[in-house]
Amino acid sequence: MDETSARSHTAEGVAALRAAGARSTDPVRHNPDHLAERLISRRYQLLLRVRPLRAIALLWAERELAGLSLFITARTKHLDAILLTELEAGIKQVVILGAGADTRAYRFGPQFPDVAFVEVDHPATSAWKQERVRRAFGEAAVRYAPIDFHSQKLADVFDDLSVPTLFIWEGVTPYLTADAIDDTLATISRFAPASSVAFDYVYRSADGAEKLRAYLERHNEPLRFGLDPEDVKDFVTSRGLTLVSNATAEDLVRDHLTGADGKPIGPSLEYSGIAHARVNQS
Ligand SMILES: C[S@@+](CC[C@H](N)C(=O)[O-])C[C@H]1O[C@@H](n2cnc3c(N)ncnc32)[C@H](O)[C@@H]1O
């Protein structure tokens, strides 16, 4: 996305998949994002509320990109778990980078009233989000910081880097240039040592990612950045961070998408992982 582009449509699409997952009564398929449905537009809400339409929409989504729906559920659970651990460890700020229709500020914020929530996003998507939040929840205790990662610096959003902060960068790195990613991580690495960043990434060398590439081209949000799981440690280390965890596609299936019989409940993306890295002690 550039400065003049329209809001991100993939942001609403993934929120709709979380909302569909939140309606599942199967505990493994269930997505914990119970607020996503309130942020998506009326046409998506209608699709989800009428059971046969929901089933057709999910089949269609699966045909478009097999495994995306279950991957989104695993990603929500995995990042929610990191968020909860960091909140309980005492961080004072949560920054959602490329927030789209992320609901963590509204789901976790009320339980942690002393923690500041900041949503950073492209100006067009941020304006859409703020309108959706006003309609759904009225006023929210969230700071919105509209920036384009390709032309503006994350550093300009913060006056005080001494606040222990968790950055969540979900579903965003694939859309950014390597320079924009480096600039953002350079700012994060200057935050207080307890701070950390969790981000997902698409494997650079995965055959399956070709389908994702074609899908995103069609939605005018081209795939720009990839990273192979074995390179993640060096990648974060050379950017002033220490790797805390690196969940591969297989790890995510094992931890979040396995039924009581020990078998995977269905296909997930085979080419996406989630890393968590902490600012080095100086
Ligand atoms: C697939 S959506 C993910 C949204 C949200 N994090 C989630 O997982 O539901 C991608 C997000 O990245 C943001 N984004 C893409 N390119 C950007 C850029 N150059 N600057 C700022 N945000 C950008 C979009 O506005 C959008 O919110």
Coordinates of C-alpha atoms and ligand atoms in Angstrom, one line a residue:
M1 CA 0.0 0.0 0.0
D2 CA 1.2 3.5 -0.7
E3 CA 0.1 6.8 0.8
T4 CA -2.6 7.4 -1.8
S5 CA -4.0 3.9 -1.8
A6 CA -7.4 2.9 -0.5
R7 CA -7.9 1.0 2.8
S8 CA -6.7 -2.5 3.1
H9 CA -9.4 -5.0 2.1
T10 CA -7.4 -8.0 3.3
A11 CA -7.7 -6.4 6.8
E12 CA -11.5 -6.8 6.7
G13 CA -11.3 -10.2 5.0
V14 CA -9.1 -11.7 7.8
A15 CA -11.4 -10.1 10.5
A16 CA -14.3 -11.8 8.8
L17 CA -12.5 -15.2 9.0
R18 CA -11.8 -14.6 12.7
A19 CA -15.5 -13.7 13.2
A20 CA -16.5 -16.9 11.4
G21 CA -14.1 -18.9 13.6
A22 CA -15.6 -17.2 16.7
R23 CA -19.0 -18.7 15.8
S24 CA -17.6 -22.3 15.7
T25 CA -18.6 -24.4 18.7
D26 CA -15.7 -26.8 18.1
P27 CA -13.1 -25.9 20.7
V28 CA -10.2 -26.4 18.3
R29 CA -11.7 -24.5 15.4
H30 CA -13.1 -21.8 17.7
N31 CA -11.4 -18.4 17.2
P32 CA -11.2 -16.3 20.5
D33 CA -11.8 -13.0 18.7
H34 CA -15.5 -12.6 19.8
L35 CA -15.5 -8.9 18.8
A36 CA -14.4 -9.2 15.2
E37 CA -18.0 -9.6 14.0
R38 CA -18.9 -6.2 15.3
L39 CA -16.2 -4.4 13.3
I40 CA -16.8 -5.9 9.9
S41 CA -19.3 -4.4 7.4
R42 CA -22.9 -5.3 7.2
R43 CA -22.6 -7.6 4.1
Y44 CA -20.0 -9.7 6.0
Q45 CA -22.1 -9.7 9.1
L46 CA -25.1 -11.0 7.1
L47 CA -23.1 -13.7 5.5
L48 CA -21.9 -14.9 8.9
R49 CA -25.2 -14.8 10.7
V50 CA -27.1 -17.0 8.2
R51 CA -25.7 -20.5 8.8
P52 CA -26.0 -21.8 5.2
L53 CA -24.5 -18.6 3.8
R54 CA -21.7 -18.8 6.3
A55 CA -20.9 -22.4 5.2
I56 CA -20.9 -21.3 1.5
A57 CA -18.6 -18.3 2.3
L58 CA -16.2 -20.5 4.2
L59 CA -16.1 -23.0 1.3
W60 CA -15.5 -20.2 -1.1
A61 CA -12.7 -18.8 1.1
E62 CA -11.1 -22.3 1.3
R63 CA -11.2 -22.5 -2.5
E64 CA -9.6 -19.1 -2.9
L65 CA -6.8 -19.9 -0.4
A66 CA -6.8 -23.4 1.2
G67 CA -5.7 -23.3 4.8
L68 CA -6.0 -19.6 5.4
S69 CA -9.0 -19.8 7.7
L70 CA -7.4 -22.3 10.1
F71 CA -4.1 -20.5 10.0
I72 CA -5.9 -17.3 11.0
T73 CA -7.3 -19.2 14.0
A74 CA -3.9 -20.5 15.0
R75 CA -2.4 -17.1 14.6
T76 CA -5.0 -15.4 16.8
K77 CA -4.5 -18.0 19.5
H78 CA -0.7 -17.9 19.4
L79 CA -0.5 -14.1 19.4
D80 CA -3.2 -13.8 22.1
A81 CA -1.1 -16.2 24.3
I82 CA 2.1 -14.0 23.8
L83 CA 0.1 -10.9 24.6
L84 CA -1.3 -12.4 27.8
T85 CA 2.1 -13.6 29.0
E86 CA 3.6 -10.1 28.4
L87 CA 0.7 -8.3 30.1
E88 CA 1.1 -10.6 33.1
A89 CA 4.8 -9.9 33.1
G90 CA 4.1 -6.2 33.5
I91 CA 4.5 -4.4 30.1
K92 CA 2.9 -1.0 30.1
Q93 CA 2.1 -0.5 26.5
V94 CA 0.8 -2.6 23.6
V95 CA 1.3 -1.3 20.1
I96 CA -0.6 -3.0 17.3
L97 CA 1.3 -2.4 14.0
G98 CA -0.8 -2.5 10.8
A99 CA -3.8 -2.9 13.1
G100 CA -6.6 -3.4 10.5
A101 CA -9.6 -4.7 12.4
D102 CA -7.5 -6.1 15.3
T103 CA -9.7 -6.2 18.5
R104 CA -7.0 -6.8 21.1
A105 CA -7.2 -3.3 22.5
Y106 CA -11.0 -3.9 23.1
R107 CA -10.7 -7.5 24.3
F108 CA -7.8 -7.1 26.6
G109 CA -7.8 -3.4 27.4
P110 CA -10.6 -3.4 30.0
Q111 CA -8.7 -6.1 32.1
F112 CA -5.5 -4.1 32.0
P113 CA -6.6 -0.5 32.5
D114 CA -3.0 0.7 33.3
V115 CA -1.7 -0.5 30.0
A116 CA -1.7 1.9 27.0
F117 CA -3.0 0.5 23.7
V118 CA -1.8 2.2 20.5
E119 CA -2.9 1.2 17.0
V120 CA -0.5 2.1 14.2
D121 CA -1.9 1.7 10.6
H122 CA -1.9 3.1 7.1
P123 CA -4.0 6.3 7.2
A124 CA -6.7 4.9 4.9
T125 CA -7.2 1.7 6.9
S126 CA -6.9 3.6 10.2
A127 CA -9.7 6.0 9.2
W128 CA -11.9 3.1 8.3
K129 CA -11.1 1.3 11.6
Q130 CA -11.9 4.4 13.7
E131 CA -15.3 4.7 12.1
R132 CA -16.0 1.0 12.7
V133 CA -14.9 1.2 16.3
R134 CA -17.1 4.3 16.9
R135 CA -20.1 2.5 15.5
A136 CA -19.4 -0.7 17.4
F137 CA -18.1 0.4 20.8
G138 CA -18.4 4.2 20.9
E139 CA -15.4 5.8 22.5
A140 CA -12.4 3.5 23.2
A141 CA -9.3 4.1 25.3
V142 CA -7.0 3.6 22.3
R143 CA -4.5 5.9 20.6
Y144 CA -4.6 5.8 16.8
A145 CA -1.4 6.6 15.0
P146 CA -1.9 6.7 11.2
I147 CA 1.4 6.2 9.3
D148 CA 2.6 4.6 6.1
F149 CA 5.5 2.3 6.9
H150 CA 7.0 3.0 3.5
S151 CA 7.2 6.8 3.8
Q152 CA 7.1 7.5 7.6
K153 CA 9.0 6.3 10.6
L154 CA 7.6 4.5 13.6
A155 CA 10.0 6.5 15.7
D156 CA 7.8 9.7 15.0
V157 CA 4.9 8.1 16.8
F158 CA 6.6 7.8 20.2
D159 CA 8.1 10.5 22.5
D160 CA 9.1 8.0 25.2
L161 CA 11.0 4.8 24.3
S162 CA 11.5 3.9 28.0
V163 CA 8.0 2.3 28.3
P164 CA 8.1 -1.6 28.3
T165 CA 6.1 -2.4 25.2
L166 CA 4.8 -5.3 23.2
F167 CA 4.5 -4.7 19.5
I168 CA 2.2 -7.1 17.6
W169 CA 2.8 -7.1 13.8
E170 CA 0.2 -9.5 12.5
G171 CA -0.3 -10.2 8.8
V172 CA 1.7 -7.1 7.8
T173 CA 5.4 -8.0 7.1
P174 CA 4.5 -9.7 3.8
Y175 CA 3.2 -6.4 2.4
L176 CA 6.3 -4.3 3.3
T177 CA 9.6 -3.6 1.7
A178 CA 12.7 -5.0 3.5
D179 CA 13.8 -1.3 4.2
A180 CA 10.5 -0.5 5.8
I181 CA 10.8 -3.6 8.0
D182 CA 14.3 -2.7 9.0
D183 CA 13.4 0.9 9.9
T184 CA 10.5 -0.4 12.1
L185 CA 12.7 -3.0 13.8
A186 CA 15.4 -0.4 14.4
T187 CA 12.9 1.8 16.3
I188 CA 11.6 -1.2 18.3
S189 CA 15.2 -2.2 19.2
R190 CA 15.6 1.2 20.9
F191 CA 12.7 0.6 23.4
A192 CA 13.2 -0.5 27.0
P193 CA 14.8 -4.0 27.3
A194 CA 11.6 -5.8 28.5
S195 CA 10.0 -4.8 25.2
S196 CA 9.4 -7.3 22.4
V197 CA 7.9 -7.7 19.0
A198 CA 5.8 -10.6 17.7
F199 CA 5.3 -10.9 13.9
D200 CA 4.3 -13.5 11.4
Y201 CA 6.1 -14.0 8.2
V202 CA 5.6 -15.9 4.9
Y203 CA 8.4 -18.3 4.0
R204 CA 10.5 -16.9 1.3
S205 CA 11.1 -20.3 -0.4
A206 CA 7.7 -22.0 -0.3
D207 CA 5.9 -23.4 -3.3
G208 CA 2.5 -23.0 -1.7
A209 CA 3.2 -19.3 -1.3
E210 CA 2.7 -18.8 -5.0
K211 CA -1.0 -19.2 -4.5
L212 CA -0.9 -16.5 -1.8
R213 CA 1.1 -14.3 -4.1
A214 CA -1.4 -14.6 -6.9
Y215 CA -4.3 -14.0 -4.5
L216 CA -2.8 -10.9 -3.0
E217 CA -1.9 -9.5 -6.5
R218 CA -5.6 -9.8 -7.4
H219 CA -6.4 -7.8 -4.2
N220 CA -3.8 -5.1 -5.1
E221 CA -1.8 -5.8 -2.0
P222 CA 1.3 -7.5 -3.4
L223 CA 3.6 -9.9 -1.5
R224 CA 6.9 -8.2 -0.9
F225 CA 8.8 -9.8 2.0
G226 CA 9.6 -13.3 3.0
L227 CA 11.8 -15.1 5.5
D228 CA 12.6 -18.8 5.9
P229 CA 12.2 -20.2 9.5
E230 CA 15.9 -21.2 9.8
D231 CA 16.9 -17.6 9.0
V232 CA 14.7 -15.9 11.7
K233 CA 17.2 -16.1 14.5
D234 CA 20.0 -14.4 12.5
F235 CA 17.5 -12.0 11.1
V236 CA 16.4 -10.7 14.5
T237 CA 19.8 -10.9 16.1
S238 CA 21.4 -8.7 13.4
R239 CA 18.7 -6.2 14.2
G240 CA 19.4 -5.8 17.9
L241 CA 16.9 -8.3 19.2
T242 CA 17.0 -11.7 20.9
L243 CA 14.7 -14.5 19.6
V244 CA 12.3 -15.7 22.2
S245 CA 10.3 -18.2 20.1
N246 CA 9.8 -19.1 16.5
A247 CA 6.7 -21.1 15.7
T248 CA 6.9 -22.8 12.3
A249 CA 3.8 -23.8 10.3
E250 CA 4.1 -27.3 11.8
D251 CA 4.4 -26.0 15.3
L252 CA 1.2 -23.9 14.9
V253 CA -0.7 -26.9 13.7
R254 CA 0.6 -29.1 16.6
D255 CA -0.1 -26.4 19.2
H256 CA -3.4 -25.0 18.0
L257 CA -5.1 -27.1 15.3
T258 CA -4.8 -30.7 16.6
G259 CA -8.0 -32.6 17.6
A260 CA -8.5 -34.8 20.6
D261 CA -7.5 -37.8 18.4
G262 CA -4.0 -36.2 17.9
K263 CA -4.6 -35.5 14.2
P264 CA -4.7 -32.0 12.5
I265 CA -8.3 -30.8 12.1
G266 CA -7.7 -29.6 8.6
P267 CA -5.3 -27.9 6.2
S268 CA -3.5 -24.8 7.4
L269 CA -1.0 -22.6 5.5
E270 CA 2.2 -24.6 5.1
Y271 CA 4.4 -21.5 4.6
S272 CA 3.8 -19.1 7.5
G273 CA 5.5 -18.8 10.9
I274 CA 5.3 -16.5 13.9
A275 CA 8.4 -15.1 15.6
H276 CA 8.7 -13.4 19.0
A277 CA 11.9 -11.4 19.7
R278 CA 13.0 -9.2 22.6
V279 CA 15.0 -6.0 22.8
N280 CA 18.5 -6.8 24.0
Q281 CA 19.6 -5.9 27.5
S282 CA 22.2 -3.0 27.1
Ligands
LIG1 C1 -3.8 -8.3 6.2 S1 -4.1 -6.8 7.0 C2 -3.8 -7.3 8.7 C3 -4.5 -6.5 9.7 C4 -4.4 -6.9 11.1 N1 -3.1 -6.9 11.7 C5 -5.0 -8.3 11.3 O1 -4.2 -9.3 11.4 O2 -6.2 -8.5 11.3 C6 -2.6 -5.8 6.6 C7 -2.5 -4.5 7.4 O3 -1.3 -3.9 7.1 C8 -1.5 -2.5 6.9 N2 -0.5 -2.0 6.0 C9 -0.1 -2.6 4.8 N3 0.8 -1.8 4.2 C10 1.1 -0.8 5.0 C11 1.9 0.4 5.0 N4 2.7 0.6 4.0 N5 1.9 1.2 6.1 C12 1.1 1.0 7.1 N6 0.2 -0.1 7.2 C13 0.2 -0.9 6.2 C14 -2.9 -2.4 6.3 O4 -3.4 -1.2 6.4 C15 -3.6 -3.5 7.1 O5 -4.2 -3.0 8.2

